[in-house]
CSV table of C-alpha atoms in Angstrom, one decimal:
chain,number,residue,atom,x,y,z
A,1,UNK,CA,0.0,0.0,0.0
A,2,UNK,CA,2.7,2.4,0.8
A,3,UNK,CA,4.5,1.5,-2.6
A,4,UNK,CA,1.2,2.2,-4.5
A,5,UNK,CA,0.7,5.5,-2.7
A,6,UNK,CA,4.3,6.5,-3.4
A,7,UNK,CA,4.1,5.8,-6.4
A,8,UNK,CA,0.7,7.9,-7.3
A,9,UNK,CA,2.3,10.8,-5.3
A,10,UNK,CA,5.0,11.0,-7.7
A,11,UNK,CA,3.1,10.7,-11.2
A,12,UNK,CA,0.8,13.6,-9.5
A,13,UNK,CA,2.9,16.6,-10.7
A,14,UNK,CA,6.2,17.4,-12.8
A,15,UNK,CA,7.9,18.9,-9.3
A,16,UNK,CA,6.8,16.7,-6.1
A,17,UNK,CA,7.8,18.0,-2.5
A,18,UNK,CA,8.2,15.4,0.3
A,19,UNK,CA,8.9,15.6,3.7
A,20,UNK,CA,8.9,13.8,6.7
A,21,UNK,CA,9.8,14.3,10.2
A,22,UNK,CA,13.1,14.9,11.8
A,23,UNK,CA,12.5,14.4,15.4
A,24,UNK,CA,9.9,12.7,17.4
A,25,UNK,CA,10.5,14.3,21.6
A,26,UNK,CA,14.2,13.4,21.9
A,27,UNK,CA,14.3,10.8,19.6
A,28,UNK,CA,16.3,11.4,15.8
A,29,UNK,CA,13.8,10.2,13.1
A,30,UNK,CA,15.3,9.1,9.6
A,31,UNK,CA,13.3,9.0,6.4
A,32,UNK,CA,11.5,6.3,5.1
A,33,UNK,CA,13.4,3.8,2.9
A,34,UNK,CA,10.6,4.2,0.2
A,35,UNK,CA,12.4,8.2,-0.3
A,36,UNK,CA,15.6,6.5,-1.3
A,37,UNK,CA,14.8,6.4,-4.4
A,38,UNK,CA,13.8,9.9,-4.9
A,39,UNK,CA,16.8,11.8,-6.8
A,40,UNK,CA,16.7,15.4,-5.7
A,41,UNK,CA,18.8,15.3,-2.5
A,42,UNK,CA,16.6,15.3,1.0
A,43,UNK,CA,17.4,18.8,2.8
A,44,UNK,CA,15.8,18.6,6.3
A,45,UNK,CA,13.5,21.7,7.5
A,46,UNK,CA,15.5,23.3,10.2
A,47,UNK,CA,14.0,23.3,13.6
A,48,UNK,CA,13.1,26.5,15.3
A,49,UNK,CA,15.7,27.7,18.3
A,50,UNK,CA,15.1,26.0,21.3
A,51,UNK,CA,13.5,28.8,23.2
A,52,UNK,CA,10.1,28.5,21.7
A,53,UNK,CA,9.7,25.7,23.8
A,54,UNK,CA,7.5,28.4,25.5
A,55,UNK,CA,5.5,29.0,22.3
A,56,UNK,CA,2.2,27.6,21.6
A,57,UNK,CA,2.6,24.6,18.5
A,58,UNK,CA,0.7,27.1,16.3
A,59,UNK,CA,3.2,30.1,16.7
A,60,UNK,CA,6.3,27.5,16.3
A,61,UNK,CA,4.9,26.3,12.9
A,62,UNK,CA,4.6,30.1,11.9
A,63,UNK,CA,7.9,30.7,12.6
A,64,UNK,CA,9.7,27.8,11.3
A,65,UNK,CA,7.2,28.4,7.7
A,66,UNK,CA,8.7,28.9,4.5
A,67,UNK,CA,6.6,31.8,2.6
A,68,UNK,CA,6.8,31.8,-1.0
A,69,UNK,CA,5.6,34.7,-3.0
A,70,UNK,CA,4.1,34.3,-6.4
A,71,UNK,CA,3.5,37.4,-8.4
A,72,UNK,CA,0.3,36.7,-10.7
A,73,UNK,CA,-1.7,39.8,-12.3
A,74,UNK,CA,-2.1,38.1,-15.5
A,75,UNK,CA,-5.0,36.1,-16.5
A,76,UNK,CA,-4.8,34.0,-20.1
A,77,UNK,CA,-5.2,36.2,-23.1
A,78,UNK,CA,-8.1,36.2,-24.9
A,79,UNK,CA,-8.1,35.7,-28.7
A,80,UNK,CA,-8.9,38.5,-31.4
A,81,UNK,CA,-12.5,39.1,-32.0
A,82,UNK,CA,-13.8,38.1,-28.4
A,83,UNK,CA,-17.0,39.0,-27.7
A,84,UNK,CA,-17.0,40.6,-24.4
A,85,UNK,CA,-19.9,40.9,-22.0
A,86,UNK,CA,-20.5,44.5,-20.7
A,87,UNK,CA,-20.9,46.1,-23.4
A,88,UNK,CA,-18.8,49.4,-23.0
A,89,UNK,CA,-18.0,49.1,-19.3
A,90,UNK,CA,-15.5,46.7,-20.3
A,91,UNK,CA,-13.1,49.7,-21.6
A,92,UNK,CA,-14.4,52.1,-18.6
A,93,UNK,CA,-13.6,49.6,-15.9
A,94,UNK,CA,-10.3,48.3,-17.7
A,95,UNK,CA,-9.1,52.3,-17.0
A,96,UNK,CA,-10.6,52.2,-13.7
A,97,UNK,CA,-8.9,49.3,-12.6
A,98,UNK,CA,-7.8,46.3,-14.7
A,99,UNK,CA,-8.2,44.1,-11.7
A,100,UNK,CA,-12.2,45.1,-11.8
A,101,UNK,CA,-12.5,44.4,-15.0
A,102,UNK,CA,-11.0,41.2,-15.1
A,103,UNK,CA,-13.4,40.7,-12.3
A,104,UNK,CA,-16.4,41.9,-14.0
A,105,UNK,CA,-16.2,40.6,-17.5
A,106,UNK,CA,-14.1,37.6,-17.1
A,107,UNK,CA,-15.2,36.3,-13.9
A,108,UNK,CA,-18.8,37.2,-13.4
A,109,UNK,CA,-18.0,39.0,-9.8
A,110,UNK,CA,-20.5,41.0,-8.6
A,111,UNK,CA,-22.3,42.0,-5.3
A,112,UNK,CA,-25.3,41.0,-4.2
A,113,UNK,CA,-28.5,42.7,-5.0
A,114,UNK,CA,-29.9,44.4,-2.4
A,115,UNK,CA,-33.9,45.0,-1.7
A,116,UNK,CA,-34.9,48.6,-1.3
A,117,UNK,CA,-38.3,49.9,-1.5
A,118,UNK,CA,-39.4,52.2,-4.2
A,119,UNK,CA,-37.3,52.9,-7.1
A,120,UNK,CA,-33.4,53.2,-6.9
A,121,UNK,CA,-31.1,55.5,-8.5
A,122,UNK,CA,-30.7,53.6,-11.8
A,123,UNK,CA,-34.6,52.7,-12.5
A,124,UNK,CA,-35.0,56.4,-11.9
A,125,UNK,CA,-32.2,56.9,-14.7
A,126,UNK,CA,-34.1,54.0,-16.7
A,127,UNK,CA,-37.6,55.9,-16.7
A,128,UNK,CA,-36.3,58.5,-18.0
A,129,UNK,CA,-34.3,56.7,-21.0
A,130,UNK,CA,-37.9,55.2,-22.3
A,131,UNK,CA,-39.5,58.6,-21.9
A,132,UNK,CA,-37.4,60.0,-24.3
A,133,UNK,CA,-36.7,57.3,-26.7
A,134,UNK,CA,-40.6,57.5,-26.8
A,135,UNK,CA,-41.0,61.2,-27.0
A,136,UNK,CA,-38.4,61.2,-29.7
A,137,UNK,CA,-40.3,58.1,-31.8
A,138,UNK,CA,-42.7,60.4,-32.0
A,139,UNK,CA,-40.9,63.6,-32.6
A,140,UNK,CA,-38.6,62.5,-35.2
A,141,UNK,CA,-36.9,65.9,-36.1
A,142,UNK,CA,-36.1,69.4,-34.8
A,143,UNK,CA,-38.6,70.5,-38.2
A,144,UNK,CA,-41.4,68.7,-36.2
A,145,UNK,CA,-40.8,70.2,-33.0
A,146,UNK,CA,-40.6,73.4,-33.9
A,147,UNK,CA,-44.0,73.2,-35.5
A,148,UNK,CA,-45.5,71.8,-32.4
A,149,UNK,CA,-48.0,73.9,-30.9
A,150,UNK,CA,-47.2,74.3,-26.3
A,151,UNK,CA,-50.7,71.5,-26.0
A,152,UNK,CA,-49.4,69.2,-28.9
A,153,UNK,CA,-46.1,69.4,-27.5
A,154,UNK,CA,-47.7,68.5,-24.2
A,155,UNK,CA,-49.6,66.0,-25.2
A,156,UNK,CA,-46.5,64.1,-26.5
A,157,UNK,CA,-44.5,64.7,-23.3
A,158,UNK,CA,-47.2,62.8,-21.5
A,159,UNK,CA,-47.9,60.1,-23.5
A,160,UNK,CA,-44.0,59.3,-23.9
A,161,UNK,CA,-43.6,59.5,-20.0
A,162,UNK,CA,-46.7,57.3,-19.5
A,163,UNK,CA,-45.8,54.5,-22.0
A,164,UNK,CA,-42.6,54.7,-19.8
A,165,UNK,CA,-43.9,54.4,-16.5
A,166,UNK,CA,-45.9,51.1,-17.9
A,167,UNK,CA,-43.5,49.6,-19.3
A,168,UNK,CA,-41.5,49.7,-16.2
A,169,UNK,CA,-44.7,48.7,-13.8
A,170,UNK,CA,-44.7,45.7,-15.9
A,171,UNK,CA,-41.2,44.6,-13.8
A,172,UNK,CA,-41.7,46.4,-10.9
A,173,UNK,CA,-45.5,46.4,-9.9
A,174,UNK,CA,-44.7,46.6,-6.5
A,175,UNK,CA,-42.4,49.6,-6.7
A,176,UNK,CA,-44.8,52.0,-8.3
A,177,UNK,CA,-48.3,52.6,-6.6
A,178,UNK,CA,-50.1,55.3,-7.9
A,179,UNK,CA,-49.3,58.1,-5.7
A,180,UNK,CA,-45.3,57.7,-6.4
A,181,UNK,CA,-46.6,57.3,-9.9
A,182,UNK,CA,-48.2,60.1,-10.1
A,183,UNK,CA,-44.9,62.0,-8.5
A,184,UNK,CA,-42.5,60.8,-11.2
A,185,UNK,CA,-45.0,61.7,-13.8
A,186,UNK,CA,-44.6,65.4,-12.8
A,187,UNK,CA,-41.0,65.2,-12.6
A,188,UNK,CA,-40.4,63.3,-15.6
A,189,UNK,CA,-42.4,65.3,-17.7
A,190,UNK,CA,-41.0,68.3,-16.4
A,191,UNK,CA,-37.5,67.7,-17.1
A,192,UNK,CA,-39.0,66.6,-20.8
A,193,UNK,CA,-40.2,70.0,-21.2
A,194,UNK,CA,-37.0,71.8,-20.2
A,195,UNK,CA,-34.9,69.2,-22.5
A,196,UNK,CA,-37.2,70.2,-25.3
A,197,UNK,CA,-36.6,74.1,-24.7
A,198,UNK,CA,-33.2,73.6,-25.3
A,199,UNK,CA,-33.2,71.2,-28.5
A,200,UNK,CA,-35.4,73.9,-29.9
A,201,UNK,CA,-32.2,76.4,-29.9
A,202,UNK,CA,-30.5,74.0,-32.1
A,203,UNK,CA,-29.2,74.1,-35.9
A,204,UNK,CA,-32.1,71.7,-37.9
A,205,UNK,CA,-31.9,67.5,-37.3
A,206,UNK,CA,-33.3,64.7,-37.7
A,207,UNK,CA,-33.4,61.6,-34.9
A,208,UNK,CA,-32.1,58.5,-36.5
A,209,UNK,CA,-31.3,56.4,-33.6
A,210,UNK,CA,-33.2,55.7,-30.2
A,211,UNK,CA,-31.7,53.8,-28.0
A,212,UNK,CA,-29.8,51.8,-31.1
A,213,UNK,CA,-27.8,48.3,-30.3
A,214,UNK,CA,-24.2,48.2,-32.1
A,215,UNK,CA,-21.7,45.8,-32.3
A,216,UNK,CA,-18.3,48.0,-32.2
A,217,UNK,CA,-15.3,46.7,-32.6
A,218,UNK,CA,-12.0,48.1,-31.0
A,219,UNK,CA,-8.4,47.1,-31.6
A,220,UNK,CA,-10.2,43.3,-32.1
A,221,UNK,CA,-12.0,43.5,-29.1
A,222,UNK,CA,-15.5,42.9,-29.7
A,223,UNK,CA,-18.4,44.8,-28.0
A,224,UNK,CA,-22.3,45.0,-28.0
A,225,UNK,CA,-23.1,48.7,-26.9
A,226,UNK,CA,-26.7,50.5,-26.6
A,227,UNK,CA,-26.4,54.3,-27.9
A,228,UNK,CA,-28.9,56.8,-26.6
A,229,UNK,CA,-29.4,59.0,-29.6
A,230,UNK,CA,-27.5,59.9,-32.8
A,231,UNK,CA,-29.1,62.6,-34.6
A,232,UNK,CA,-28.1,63.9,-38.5
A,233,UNK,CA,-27.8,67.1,-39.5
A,234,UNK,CA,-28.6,68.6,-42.9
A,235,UNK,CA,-25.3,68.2,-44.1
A,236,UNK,CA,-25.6,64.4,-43.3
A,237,UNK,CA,-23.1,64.6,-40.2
A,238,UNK,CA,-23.4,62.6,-37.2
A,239,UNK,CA,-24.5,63.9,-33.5
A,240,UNK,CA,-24.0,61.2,-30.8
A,241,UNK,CA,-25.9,61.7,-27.4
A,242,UNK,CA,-25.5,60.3,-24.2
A,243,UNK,CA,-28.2,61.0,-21.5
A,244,UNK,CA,-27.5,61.5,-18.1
A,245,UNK,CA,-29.0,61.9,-14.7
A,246,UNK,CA,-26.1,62.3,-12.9
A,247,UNK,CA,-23.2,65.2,-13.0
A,248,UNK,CA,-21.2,64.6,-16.0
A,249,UNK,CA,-18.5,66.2,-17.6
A,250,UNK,CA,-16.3,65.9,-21.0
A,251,UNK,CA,-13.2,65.8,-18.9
A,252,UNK,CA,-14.1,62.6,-18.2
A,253,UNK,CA,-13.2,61.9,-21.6
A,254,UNK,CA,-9.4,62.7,-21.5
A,255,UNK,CA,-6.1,60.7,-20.3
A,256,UNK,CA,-4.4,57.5,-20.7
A,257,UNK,CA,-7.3,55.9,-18.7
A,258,UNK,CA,-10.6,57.6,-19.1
A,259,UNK,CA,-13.6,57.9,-16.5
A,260,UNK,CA,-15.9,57.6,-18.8
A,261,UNK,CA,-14.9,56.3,-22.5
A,262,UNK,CA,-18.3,55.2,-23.8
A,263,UNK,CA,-18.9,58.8,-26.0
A,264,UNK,CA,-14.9,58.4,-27.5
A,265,UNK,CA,-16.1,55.0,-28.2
A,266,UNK,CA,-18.6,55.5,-30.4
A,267,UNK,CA,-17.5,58.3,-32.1
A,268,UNK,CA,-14.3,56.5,-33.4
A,269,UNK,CA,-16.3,53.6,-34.2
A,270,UNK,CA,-19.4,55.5,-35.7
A,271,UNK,CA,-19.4,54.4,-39.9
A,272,UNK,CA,-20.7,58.1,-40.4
A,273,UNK,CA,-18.9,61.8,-40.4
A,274,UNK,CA,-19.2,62.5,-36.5
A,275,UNK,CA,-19.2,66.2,-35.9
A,276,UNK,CA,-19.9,66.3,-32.3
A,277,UNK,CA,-20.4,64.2,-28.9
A,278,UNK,CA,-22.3,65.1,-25.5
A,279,UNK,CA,-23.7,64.4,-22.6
A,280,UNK,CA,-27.4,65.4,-22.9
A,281,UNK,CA,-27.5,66.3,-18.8
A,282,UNK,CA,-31.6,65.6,-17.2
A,283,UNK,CA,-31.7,66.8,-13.6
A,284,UNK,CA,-33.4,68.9,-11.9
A,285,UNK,CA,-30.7,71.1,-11.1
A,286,UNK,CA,-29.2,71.1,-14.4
A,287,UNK,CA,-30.3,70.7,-18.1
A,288,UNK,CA,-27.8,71.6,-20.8
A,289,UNK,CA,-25.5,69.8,-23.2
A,290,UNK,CA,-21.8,69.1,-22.2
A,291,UNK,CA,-19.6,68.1,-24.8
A,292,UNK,CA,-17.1,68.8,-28.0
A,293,UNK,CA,-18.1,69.7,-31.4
A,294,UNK,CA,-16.3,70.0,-34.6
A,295,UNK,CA,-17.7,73.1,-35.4
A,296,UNK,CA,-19.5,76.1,-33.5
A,297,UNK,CA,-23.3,76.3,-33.7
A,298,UNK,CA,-24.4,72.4,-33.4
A,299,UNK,CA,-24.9,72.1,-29.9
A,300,UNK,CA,-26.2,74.8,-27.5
A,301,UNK,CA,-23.5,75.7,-24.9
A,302,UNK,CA,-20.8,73.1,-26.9
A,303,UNK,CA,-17.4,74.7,-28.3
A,304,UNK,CA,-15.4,73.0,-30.4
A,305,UNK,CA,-12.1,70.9,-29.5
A,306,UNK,CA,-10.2,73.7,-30.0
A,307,UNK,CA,-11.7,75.9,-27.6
A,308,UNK,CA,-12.8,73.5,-25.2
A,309,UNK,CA,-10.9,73.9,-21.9
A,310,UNK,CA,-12.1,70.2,-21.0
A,311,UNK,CA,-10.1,68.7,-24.1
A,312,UNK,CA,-7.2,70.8,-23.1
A,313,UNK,CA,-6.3,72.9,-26.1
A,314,UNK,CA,-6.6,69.5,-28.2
A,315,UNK,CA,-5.9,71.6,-31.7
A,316,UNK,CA,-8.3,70.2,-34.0
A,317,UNK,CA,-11.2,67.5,-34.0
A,318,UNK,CA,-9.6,65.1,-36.2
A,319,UNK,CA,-6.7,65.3,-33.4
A,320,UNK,CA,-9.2,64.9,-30.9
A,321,UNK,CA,-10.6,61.9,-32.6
A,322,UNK,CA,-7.1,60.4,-33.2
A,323,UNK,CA,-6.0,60.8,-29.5
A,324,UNK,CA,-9.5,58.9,-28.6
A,325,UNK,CA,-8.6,55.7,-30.7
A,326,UNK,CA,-5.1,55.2,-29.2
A,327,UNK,CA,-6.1,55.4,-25.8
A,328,UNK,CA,-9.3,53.2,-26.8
A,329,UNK,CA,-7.0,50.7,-28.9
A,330,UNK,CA,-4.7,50.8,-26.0
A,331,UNK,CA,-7.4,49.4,-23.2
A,332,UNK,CA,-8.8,46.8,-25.5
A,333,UNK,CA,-5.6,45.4,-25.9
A,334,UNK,CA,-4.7,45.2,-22.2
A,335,UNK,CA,-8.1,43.4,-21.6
A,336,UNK,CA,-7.5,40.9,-24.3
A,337,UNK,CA,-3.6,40.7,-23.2
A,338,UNK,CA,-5.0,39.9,-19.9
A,339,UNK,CA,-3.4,42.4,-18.0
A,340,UNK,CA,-5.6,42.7,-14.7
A,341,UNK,CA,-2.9,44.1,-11.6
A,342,UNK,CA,-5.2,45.7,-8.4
A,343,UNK,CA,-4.3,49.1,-9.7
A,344,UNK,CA,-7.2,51.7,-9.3
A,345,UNK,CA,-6.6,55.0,-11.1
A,346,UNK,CA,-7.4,57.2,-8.2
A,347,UNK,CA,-7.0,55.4,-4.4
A,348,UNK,CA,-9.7,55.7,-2.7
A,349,UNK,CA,-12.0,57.5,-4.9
A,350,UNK,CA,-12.2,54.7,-7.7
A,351,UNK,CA,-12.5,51.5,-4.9
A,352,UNK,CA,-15.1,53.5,-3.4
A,353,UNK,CA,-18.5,52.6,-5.0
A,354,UNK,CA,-17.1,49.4,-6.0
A,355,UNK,CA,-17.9,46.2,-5.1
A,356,UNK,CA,-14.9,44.3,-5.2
A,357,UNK,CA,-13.1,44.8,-1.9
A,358,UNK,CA,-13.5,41.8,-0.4
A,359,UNK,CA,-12.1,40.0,-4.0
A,360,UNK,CA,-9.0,42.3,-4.6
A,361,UNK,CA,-8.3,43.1,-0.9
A,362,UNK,CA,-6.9,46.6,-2.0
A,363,UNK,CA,-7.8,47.9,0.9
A,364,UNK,CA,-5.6,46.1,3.5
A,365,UNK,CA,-2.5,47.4,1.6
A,366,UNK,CA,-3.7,50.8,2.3
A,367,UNK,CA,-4.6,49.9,5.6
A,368,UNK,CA,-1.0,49.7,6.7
A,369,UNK,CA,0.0,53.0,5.5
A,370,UNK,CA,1.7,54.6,2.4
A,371,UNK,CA,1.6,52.4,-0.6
A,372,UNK,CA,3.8,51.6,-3.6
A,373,UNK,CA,2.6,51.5,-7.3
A,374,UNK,CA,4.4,48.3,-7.8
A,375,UNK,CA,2.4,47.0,-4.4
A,376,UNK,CA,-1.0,48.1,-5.5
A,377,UNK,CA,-0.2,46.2,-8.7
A,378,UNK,CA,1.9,43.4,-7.0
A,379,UNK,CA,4.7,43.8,-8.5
C-alpha cells in the first residue's frame, strides 16, 4: 500500500515535495526507505531555536514556515475578435482598474442585489431613458418640434412619460403605486419639457437612432453597446448623445485611462462623419449639453475641441478623434492581453463605490499605510 501511494504521489505533478519528520521528543527520526529512491537530495526543514519551547505549537509552525511569493496579475489572453460581456464598461472599468474588470467581464464577480423599497437610482435613470426614446419616436426631427404647438407638445410629453412608466410597472408592480406614480410623472415630464426648450435652440436634425444596439469593434475586441441617440444634421453629419441623470462632464473623456470612454467609443467607431459628442445632462438642477463639437453652432452651450478647456487645447477635432482611438485601442488590448494588476486609477475615490473589496483586498494594503505603485499592482 505504501509502494502504490508513493508511487501515485510521484506521477501527480512534474515537481513533487516530500517531507517527513526529523525528530519525534528526543528521539532522531530518519526518512523512510521508500524516499531512497527519490533523486533530488533530502534537505531537512531546520528546527526552530530551542527557546520556543515556550510557544504555543501554532506560533512554532509560523515561525519555522517557508513563505513563498508568487507574483500573478495576469489572466490568459483572450483571442482577437472576443465578444465581451459589458458592453462598454468593459473599456471604462479596464481604465478604472484592470483588476475590476477582469473581475467583472471575465469572472462574473459582482455583489449581491440588495432590496430597497421604491425605485433606486438607476430605475429612476431608466424611466427616463424610455421617456425620451418615446417622445423622440414620436418627434422624429427638430422640423417637427418646432411646428408643435405648447398642447401638442404637451400632449406628447405625456404620453411618452406614460408608455414609460408602464413599461416599467410591468417589472416592478410593487415599486410604483399610484401616488409615487403620479410624482415621477410630474418630474419626468417636467424635465421633458425643459430638455425640449433647449433642443429647440438647435441648428435643424433629424433623430435616427433611439436607443440603437451596435456591435463595435475596437483594436479586435468585440463589443455590444446601446447608444442613446445619434441625430443627422442637414449636411448628413453625425451627432451622438448620451443621456445622463447624474453630473457629468467631457473631462471625463481625456487621459491615458478615461472615467468615462463610452462617448470616444462611439464616435471612433461610428461608420458616419461624427461632428460632435455630449452628454445630454436631465436633472433637476441642471439641463444643458456638455460636450465637443467639430464646429460652432451644433450644440447649444458646446465649443469646439479647440476651444474646449475640458479637451485641453486639443488643436483640432480630427486630433481629438485620433487621441481617442489610441487610448481606446490601448485598453482593449490590455483586456485581451489579460493584463488585470489591483491598480485603481485614483485610491480611494475609484475603490469607493465598487464592489470588489473583499475579492481584490486593496484595501488592506492601504490599511497599513503609504503604498507603492508596484504594491498596488503586485509587482
Amino acid at each position: 500500500f505504501a509502494r502504490r501511494m508513493m508511487a501515485l504521489w510521484s506521477g501527480a505533478a512534474s515537481a513533487i515535495e516530500l517531507s517527513y519528520p526529523t525528530r519525534d521528543g528526543d528521539r532522531v527520526l530518519r526518512p523512510s526507505p521508500l524516499l531512497a529512491s527519490v533523486s533530488e537530495a533530502i534537505e531537512p526543514v531546520p528546527m526552530p531555536p530551542d527557546d520556543c519551547a515556550d510557544r504555543s505549537y501554532a506560533e512554532t509552525i509560523r515561525i519555522a514556515v517557508q513563505r513563498e511569493r508568487l507574483i500573478d496579475h495576469a489572466a490568459p489572453p483572450l483571442p482577437p475578435g472576443h465578444l465581451a460581456s459589458g458592453g462598454a464598461a468593459v473599456l471604462q472599468n479596464q481604465a478604472a482598474c484592470p483588476f475590476r474588470a477582469f473581475a467583472i467581464h471575465r469572472l462574473g464577480a459582482s455583489a449581491l442585489e440588495e432590496g430597497r423599497p421604491g425605485l433606486d437610482a438607476r430605475e429612476r435613470g431608466t424611466l427616463l431613458h424610455r421617456a425620451l426614446a418615446q417622445l423622440w419616436g414620436e418627434l422624429e426631427s427638430h422640423e417637427r418640434l418646432m411646428a408643435m404647438s405648447d398642447h401638442e407638445l404637451r400632449g406628447s410629453i405625456e404620453r411618452a412619460v406614460d408608455a414609460a412608466i408602464d413599461s416599467l410597472r410591468r417589472a416592478r408592480p410593487d415599486a410604483l403605486s399610484e401616488a409615487f406614480a403620479a410624482l415621477e410623472r410630474v418630474r419626468i415630464a417636467a424635465l421633458l419639457a425643459r430638455l425640449l426648450e433647449m433642443e429647440k435652440r438647435r441648428a435643424p436634425f433629424r433623430v435616427v437612432g433611439r436607443e440603437e444596439e451596435r456591435r463595435l469593434e475596437i483594436a479586435g475586441l468585440r463589443l455590444q453597446a446601446r447608444i442613446d441617440r445619434v441625430d443627422v444634421t442637414d449636411s448628413g453629419a453625425h451627432v451622438i448623445l448620451d443621456y445622463k441623470t447624474g453630473e457629468a462632464s467631457p473631462g471625463a473623456w481625456i487621459g491615458e485611462r478615461p472615467d468615462e470612454p463610452q462617448l470616444p467609443l462611439y464616435a471612433v467607431t461610428d461608420t458616419g462623419d461624427v461632428a460632435a459628442v455630449s452628454f445630454a445632462v436631465v436633472r433637476a438642477q441642471e439641463v444643458a449639453f456638455k460636450g465637443v463639437a467639430r464646429e460652432d453652432g451644433l450644440l447649444p452651450g458646446v465649443a469646439t475641441a479647440a476651444k474646449s478647456k475640458s479637451m485641453r487645447d486639443v488643436p483640432s477635432w480630427e486630433a481629438l478623434l485620433e487621441s481617442w482611438r489610441k487610448v481606446l485601442d490601448a485598453l482593449a488590448t490590455e483586456f485581451l492581453s489579460g493584463h488585470a494588476p489591483v491598480a485603481p486609477e485614483h485610491y480611494p475615490q475609484t475603490c469607493e463605490y465598487c464592489d470588489l473589496g473583499t475579492l481584490c483586498r486593496v484595501k488592506e494594503l492601504f490599511d497599513r499605510g503609504p503604498v507603492s505603485d508596484e504594491e498596488i499592482a503586485g509587482e
